[in-house]
Amino acid sequence: MAPSVPHSSSVPLLTSEANEKYANVNWEELGFSLIPTDYMYMSKCKQGESFSEGEIVPYGDIPISPCAGILNYGQGLFEGLKAYRTEDGRITLFRPDQNAFRMQTGADRLCMTSPSSDQFVQAVKKTVLANKKWVPPPGKGSLYIRPLLIGTGAVLGIASAPEYTFLIYVSPVGNYHTASSGLNLIVDHTYRRAHNGGTGGVKSCTNYSPVVKPLFEAKSSGFSDILFLDAATGRNIEEVSTCNIFITKGNIVSTPPTSGTILPGITRKSISELASDIGYQVQERDVSVEELLEAEEVFCTGTAMVVKAVETVTFHDKKIKYRTGEEALSTKLHLMLTNIQMGIVEDKKSWMVEINGCDE
């Protein structure tokens, strides 16, 4: 393993200010793909014990047993959140406590030991500070943060791993979907993303690789993403491949409930609150395909895409077009949320956490 770098504030490299304010990146052409940065965070613990304080180490490969729980049985979780640089030079996080709580919920479902909420948030802060020059300039993107909790201890029979690693790496990113127009979704009739009693409601690593094939097929047919139906009846919509979905009709905004098969998105939660603030009636309930086809507007939410309008949905031989553009609710909600995230308006909800310094 590469030698660790102390995370003391006396080490200038950790704030990335010793040499330059920004990394050598073409900020005008950021997409959503990995750009390796300087450092990552690592902490370990034995099953049932507490995580060590952890340390900042150079970004790179990690040694792992071929018998590790994550490799053999998929015992692992990940999170996704972002750091933003504001016009006045601050660097902030969006609701990191919610990611910490979601990781703890997932760890309980997968019989894993998880870091405390405070340790999660402090580790995220330290990782961003260590990679400060990789946070894009205001309005040019964000620093995507990927915390991982994985079973790295060796286990041959199916059981909880004897040791866990909590790791965080980061990458500057731009838009998840590069097209300026709305999404063109296809309703999938063959595959199901999650089942009652399964792990669809937590951010398990095992939830995502089964999505790759149907997503590839959808994109090969010219669609931007795929919309999954519920496994129990095949009549209700659930999630797009990596994001939550909303429909609107009149003054009512509806989104499927997070009752075990749908991930409780943090952006989803925030957008629901903002929509309610401006007078919409927000409902969390089963949403049928028929209601989807009769909706006036459809949009998706997620950490990567924030809020994105759906332009069309294809269901069998029907292709339905929805309201998009300046008059769309999704446009208004996107502006409301990003203005909070970028520090353009006052954060009256206390969602943003400043990280220009870490609590010791």
Coordinates of C-alpha atoms in Angstrom, one line a residue:
M1 CA 0.0 0.0 0.0
A2 CA 1.2 3.5 -0.7
P3 CA 2.5 5.3 2.4
S4 CA -0.1 7.3 4.2
V5 CA -0.2 11.1 4.4
P6 CA -0.9 12.6 7.8
H7 CA -4.2 14.5 7.9
S8 CA -2.8 17.2 10.2
S9 CA -3.6 20.7 9.2
S10 CA 0.1 21.4 9.3
V11 CA 0.6 19.5 6.0
P12 CA 0.1 22.0 3.2
L13 CA -0.6 19.4 0.5
L14 CA -3.9 18.5 2.1
T15 CA -5.4 21.8 1.3
S16 CA -4.0 21.8 -2.2
E17 CA -3.0 25.5 -1.8
A18 CA 0.7 25.1 -1.6
N19 CA 1.1 25.1 -5.4
E20 CA -2.1 26.1 -7.2
K21 CA -5.8 26.9 -6.6
Y22 CA -7.0 24.6 -9.3
A23 CA -5.9 21.3 -10.9
N24 CA -5.0 21.2 -14.5
V25 CA -8.4 20.3 -15.8
N26 CA -10.4 21.6 -18.8
W27 CA -13.4 22.7 -16.7
E28 CA -15.4 23.7 -19.8
E29 CA -15.6 20.1 -21.0
L30 CA -16.3 18.1 -17.8
G31 CA -18.5 15.1 -18.3
F32 CA -19.5 12.4 -15.8
S33 CA -16.5 10.1 -15.9
L34 CA -13.6 9.4 -13.5
I35 CA -10.8 11.9 -13.3
P36 CA -8.4 10.5 -10.7
T37 CA -7.5 13.0 -8.0
D38 CA -4.6 13.2 -5.5
Y39 CA -5.9 11.5 -2.3
M40 CA -8.5 9.2 -0.8
Y41 CA -9.6 8.3 2.7
M42 CA -9.3 4.9 4.3
S43 CA -10.4 3.4 7.5
K44 CA -10.8 -0.3 8.7
C45 CA -12.5 -2.1 11.4
K46 CA -13.2 -5.7 12.6
Q47 CA -16.7 -7.0 12.6
G48 CA -18.6 -5.6 15.6
E49 CA -15.9 -3.1 16.5
S50 CA -15.6 0.6 15.8
F51 CA -13.8 2.1 12.8
S52 CA -10.3 3.5 13.3
E53 CA -9.9 7.2 12.9
G54 CA -8.8 6.7 9.3
E55 CA -6.3 8.5 7.2
I56 CA -5.8 10.3 4.0
V57 CA -3.6 8.3 1.6
P58 CA -2.5 8.9 -2.1
Y59 CA -5.2 7.8 -4.5
G60 CA -4.5 4.3 -5.9
D61 CA -5.2 0.6 -6.0
I62 CA -5.8 -1.2 -2.7
P63 CA -4.7 -4.8 -1.8
I64 CA -7.6 -7.1 -1.2
S65 CA -8.0 -10.9 -0.5
P66 CA -9.4 -12.9 -3.3
C67 CA -11.7 -14.4 -0.6
A68 CA -13.0 -10.9 0.4
G69 CA -16.7 -10.7 1.2
I70 CA -17.2 -7.9 -1.4
L71 CA -15.6 -10.0 -4.2
N72 CA -17.3 -13.3 -3.3
Y73 CA -20.7 -12.3 -2.0
G74 CA -21.1 -8.7 -3.0
Q75 CA -21.1 -7.4 0.6
G76 CA -20.7 -3.7 -0.1
L77 CA -22.5 -0.4 -0.1
F78 CA -21.7 2.9 -1.8
E79 CA -22.9 6.5 -1.5
G80 CA -22.8 9.5 -3.7
L81 CA -22.8 13.2 -2.8
K82 CA -21.2 16.4 -4.1
A83 CA -19.0 19.3 -3.0
Y84 CA -19.6 22.7 -4.5
R85 CA -17.5 25.8 -4.8
T86 CA -19.5 29.0 -4.3
E87 CA -18.9 32.4 -5.9
D88 CA -17.5 33.8 -2.6
G89 CA -14.9 31.0 -2.4
R90 CA -16.5 28.6 0.1
I91 CA -16.7 24.9 -0.4
T92 CA -19.9 23.2 0.7
L93 CA -21.5 19.8 1.0
F94 CA -25.2 19.0 0.4
R95 CA -26.9 17.2 3.3
P96 CA -24.0 14.7 4.0
D97 CA -25.8 13.6 7.2
Q98 CA -28.5 12.0 5.0
N99 CA -25.9 9.9 3.2
A100 CA -24.4 8.8 6.5
F101 CA -27.8 7.7 7.7
R102 CA -28.5 5.9 4.4
M103 CA -25.2 4.0 4.7
Q104 CA -26.0 2.9 8.2
T105 CA -29.4 1.7 7.1
G106 CA -27.8 -0.3 4.3
A107 CA -25.1 -1.7 6.6
D108 CA -27.8 -3.0 8.9
R109 CA -29.5 -4.8 6.0
L110 CA -26.3 -6.4 4.9
C111 CA -25.0 -7.2 8.4
M112 CA -22.1 -4.9 8.1
T113 CA -20.4 -2.6 10.6
S114 CA -20.8 1.1 9.6
P115 CA -19.0 4.3 10.5
S116 CA -20.9 6.7 12.8
S117 CA -22.6 9.7 11.2
D118 CA -20.0 12.1 12.6
Q119 CA -17.2 9.9 11.4
F120 CA -18.8 9.7 7.9
V121 CA -19.2 13.5 7.6
Q122 CA -15.7 14.3 9.0
A123 CA -14.1 11.7 6.6
V124 CA -15.9 13.3 3.7
K125 CA -14.7 16.8 4.8
K126 CA -11.1 15.6 5.1
T127 CA -11.2 13.9 1.7
V128 CA -12.5 17.0 0.0
L129 CA -10.0 19.3 1.7
A130 CA -7.2 17.0 0.6
N131 CA -8.4 17.3 -3.0
K132 CA -9.5 21.0 -2.8
K133 CA -7.9 22.0 -6.1
W134 CA -10.1 19.5 -7.9
V135 CA -13.4 21.2 -6.8
P136 CA -14.5 22.9 -10.1
P137 CA -14.8 26.7 -10.3
P138 CA -18.3 28.1 -9.5
G139 CA -20.8 27.1 -12.2
K140 CA -18.4 24.7 -13.9
G141 CA -19.4 21.4 -12.2
S142 CA -18.9 19.8 -8.8
L143 CA -16.7 17.4 -7.0
Y144 CA -18.5 14.0 -6.9
I145 CA -17.8 12.1 -3.7
R146 CA -18.0 8.3 -3.6
P147 CA -17.9 6.7 -0.1
L148 CA -17.6 2.9 -0.1
L149 CA -18.2 0.4 2.7
I150 CA -17.0 -3.0 1.7
G151 CA -16.3 -6.4 3.3
T152 CA -12.6 -6.8 2.7
G153 CA -12.0 -9.6 5.2
A154 CA -11.6 -13.1 3.9
V155 CA -14.7 -15.3 4.2
L156 CA -15.2 -18.7 2.3
G157 CA -18.7 -19.7 3.5
I158 CA -21.5 -17.2 3.2
A159 CA -21.3 -15.0 6.2
S160 CA -20.5 -11.5 7.3
A161 CA -16.9 -10.5 6.5
P162 CA -14.6 -10.4 9.5
E163 CA -13.2 -7.0 8.5
Y164 CA -14.6 -3.9 6.7
T165 CA -13.0 -1.0 4.8
F166 CA -14.5 2.5 4.7
L167 CA -13.1 4.3 1.7
I168 CA -13.8 7.6 0.0
Y169 CA -12.5 8.8 -3.4
V170 CA -13.6 11.9 -5.4
S171 CA -13.7 13.1 -9.0
P172 CA -14.7 16.4 -10.6
V173 CA -17.8 16.0 -12.7
G174 CA -20.1 17.9 -15.0
N175 CA -23.5 16.9 -16.2
Y176 CA -24.6 13.3 -16.0
H177 CA -26.7 13.5 -19.2
T178 CA -24.8 15.8 -21.6
A179 CA -27.8 16.5 -23.9
S180 CA -29.5 19.8 -23.1
S181 CA -33.0 18.4 -24.0
G182 CA -35.0 16.2 -21.7
L183 CA -34.7 12.4 -21.2
N184 CA -36.3 9.9 -23.6
L185 CA -37.3 6.9 -21.5
I186 CA -38.5 3.5 -22.4
V187 CA -40.6 1.4 -20.0
D188 CA -39.0 -2.0 -19.6
H189 CA -41.2 -5.1 -19.8
T190 CA -38.6 -7.8 -19.4
Y191 CA -36.3 -7.0 -16.5
R192 CA -37.1 -6.0 -12.9
R193 CA -34.8 -3.9 -10.8
A194 CA -35.9 -4.9 -7.3
H195 CA -38.2 -7.3 -5.4
N196 CA -40.2 -7.0 -2.2
G197 CA -38.0 -8.1 0.7
G198 CA -34.8 -7.6 -1.3
T199 CA -32.2 -4.8 -1.2
G200 CA -33.8 -2.3 -3.6
G201 CA -34.3 0.2 -0.8
V202 CA -30.6 0.3 0.1
K203 CA -27.5 1.4 -1.9
S204 CA -26.1 -2.1 -2.2
C205 CA -23.4 -2.6 -4.8
T206 CA -25.2 -5.7 -6.1
N207 CA -28.2 -3.6 -7.2
Y208 CA -26.4 -1.9 -10.1
S209 CA -24.6 -4.5 -12.3
P210 CA -27.9 -6.2 -13.2
V211 CA -29.1 -2.8 -14.6
V212 CA -26.2 -2.6 -17.1
K213 CA -27.7 -5.0 -19.7
P214 CA -31.2 -3.5 -20.0
L215 CA -29.7 0.0 -19.9
F216 CA -27.3 -0.9 -22.7
E217 CA -30.2 -2.3 -24.7
A218 CA -32.2 0.8 -24.2
K219 CA -29.4 3.1 -25.2
S220 CA -28.6 1.0 -28.2
S221 CA -32.2 1.6 -29.3
G222 CA -31.8 5.3 -29.0
F223 CA -33.2 5.9 -25.5
S224 CA -31.4 7.9 -22.9
D225 CA -32.5 5.7 -20.0
I226 CA -34.9 2.9 -18.8
L227 CA -37.8 3.0 -16.5
F228 CA -38.5 -0.2 -14.4
L229 CA -41.8 -1.5 -13.3
D230 CA -42.6 -3.1 -9.9
A231 CA -41.9 -6.8 -9.7
A232 CA -45.1 -7.7 -7.8
T233 CA -47.6 -6.6 -10.4
G234 CA -45.8 -5.1 -13.4
R235 CA -48.3 -2.3 -13.4
N236 CA -46.6 0.4 -11.4
I237 CA -43.5 2.5 -12.2
E238 CA -40.6 2.4 -9.7
E239 CA -37.2 3.9 -10.7
V240 CA -35.1 4.8 -13.6
S241 CA -31.7 3.1 -13.7
T242 CA -30.0 5.4 -11.2
C243 CA -32.6 8.0 -10.2
N244 CA -36.1 8.5 -8.8
I245 CA -39.0 9.7 -10.9
F246 CA -41.9 12.1 -10.4
I247 CA -45.1 12.8 -12.4
T248 CA -47.2 16.0 -12.2
K249 CA -50.8 16.6 -13.1
G250 CA -52.5 19.9 -12.1
N251 CA -51.3 20.9 -8.7
I252 CA -50.3 17.3 -7.7
V253 CA -46.8 15.9 -7.8
S254 CA -46.6 12.2 -7.3
T255 CA -43.6 9.8 -6.8
P256 CA -43.5 6.1 -6.0
P257 CA -43.1 5.3 -2.2
T258 CA -39.8 4.2 -0.7
S259 CA -41.3 1.1 0.8
G260 CA -38.4 -1.4 0.3
T261 CA -37.9 -1.6 -3.5
I262 CA -37.0 2.0 -4.2
L263 CA -33.9 3.9 -3.0
P264 CA -34.8 6.8 -0.7
G265 CA -33.0 9.5 -2.7
I266 CA -31.7 12.6 -0.9
T267 CA -32.4 14.8 -3.9
R268 CA -35.8 13.2 -4.2
K269 CA -36.5 14.1 -0.5
S270 CA -35.3 17.7 -1.1
I271 CA -37.2 18.2 -4.3
S272 CA -40.4 17.0 -2.6
E273 CA -39.9 19.5 0.1
L274 CA -39.3 22.4 -2.3
A275 CA -42.3 21.5 -4.4
S276 CA -44.4 21.5 -1.3
D277 CA -43.0 24.9 -0.3
I278 CA -44.3 26.5 -3.5
G279 CA -47.8 25.2 -3.2
Y280 CA -47.8 21.8 -4.8
Q281 CA -49.4 18.8 -3.2
V282 CA -46.7 16.1 -3.0
Q283 CA -47.9 12.5 -2.8
E284 CA -45.8 9.4 -2.2
R285 CA -47.9 6.5 -3.5
D286 CA -48.1 3.8 -6.1
V287 CA -48.0 5.3 -9.6
S288 CA -49.5 3.2 -12.4
V289 CA -48.2 3.2 -16.0
E290 CA -51.6 4.6 -17.0
E291 CA -51.1 7.6 -14.8
L292 CA -47.6 8.1 -16.2
L293 CA -49.1 8.2 -19.7
E294 CA -51.7 10.7 -18.7
A295 CA -49.3 13.0 -16.8
E296 CA -48.6 16.6 -17.9
E297 CA -45.0 16.5 -16.8
V298 CA -42.4 13.9 -15.8
F299 CA -39.0 14.4 -14.3
C300 CA -36.2 12.5 -12.6
T301 CA -34.0 13.4 -9.6
G302 CA -30.7 12.1 -8.3
T303 CA -27.3 13.3 -7.0
A304 CA -25.6 12.9 -10.4
M305 CA -28.4 14.6 -12.5
V306 CA -30.0 16.8 -9.8
V307 CA -33.3 17.4 -11.6
K308 CA -33.9 16.4 -15.2
A309 CA -37.1 16.7 -17.3
V310 CA -38.4 13.7 -19.2
E311 CA -39.3 14.7 -22.8
T312 CA -40.8 11.4 -23.9
V313 CA -41.8 8.0 -22.5
T314 CA -42.2 5.0 -24.8
F315 CA -44.6 2.2 -23.7
H316 CA -45.1 -0.6 -26.2
D317 CA -46.1 1.3 -29.3
K318 CA -47.0 4.5 -27.5
K319 CA -44.7 7.5 -27.3
I320 CA -45.9 10.2 -25.0
K321 CA -44.4 13.7 -25.0
Y322 CA -44.4 15.8 -21.9
R323 CA -44.1 19.5 -21.0
T324 CA -40.4 20.7 -20.7
G325 CA -38.7 24.0 -21.0
E326 CA -38.9 27.3 -19.0
E327 CA -42.5 26.8 -17.9
A328 CA -41.9 23.3 -16.6
L329 CA -42.0 22.6 -12.8
S330 CA -38.7 20.6 -13.2
T331 CA -37.0 23.8 -14.5
K332 CA -38.2 25.8 -11.5
L333 CA -37.2 23.1 -9.0
H334 CA -33.8 22.6 -10.6
L335 CA -33.1 26.3 -10.3
M336 CA -34.3 26.4 -6.7
L337 CA -32.1 23.5 -5.6
T338 CA -29.0 24.5 -7.5
N339 CA -29.2 28.1 -6.2
I340 CA -29.2 26.7 -2.7
Q341 CA -26.3 24.3 -3.5
M342 CA -24.2 27.0 -5.1
G343 CA -24.8 29.6 -2.4
I344 CA -26.7 32.0 -4.7
V345 CA -29.6 32.2 -2.3
E346 CA -29.8 31.9 1.4
D347 CA -29.9 28.4 2.7
K348 CA -32.9 28.7 5.0
K349 CA -33.1 24.9 5.4
S350 CA -29.6 24.4 6.7
W351 CA -28.9 21.8 4.0
M352 CA -25.4 23.0 3.1
V353 CA -22.4 22.2 5.3
E354 CA -19.3 24.3 4.9
I355 CA -16.0 22.4 4.8
N356 CA -13.3 25.0 4.6
G357 CA -12.3 23.7 7.9
C358 CA -12.7 20.4 9.8
D359 CA -13.6 19.9 13.4
E360 CA -10.8 18.3 15.3

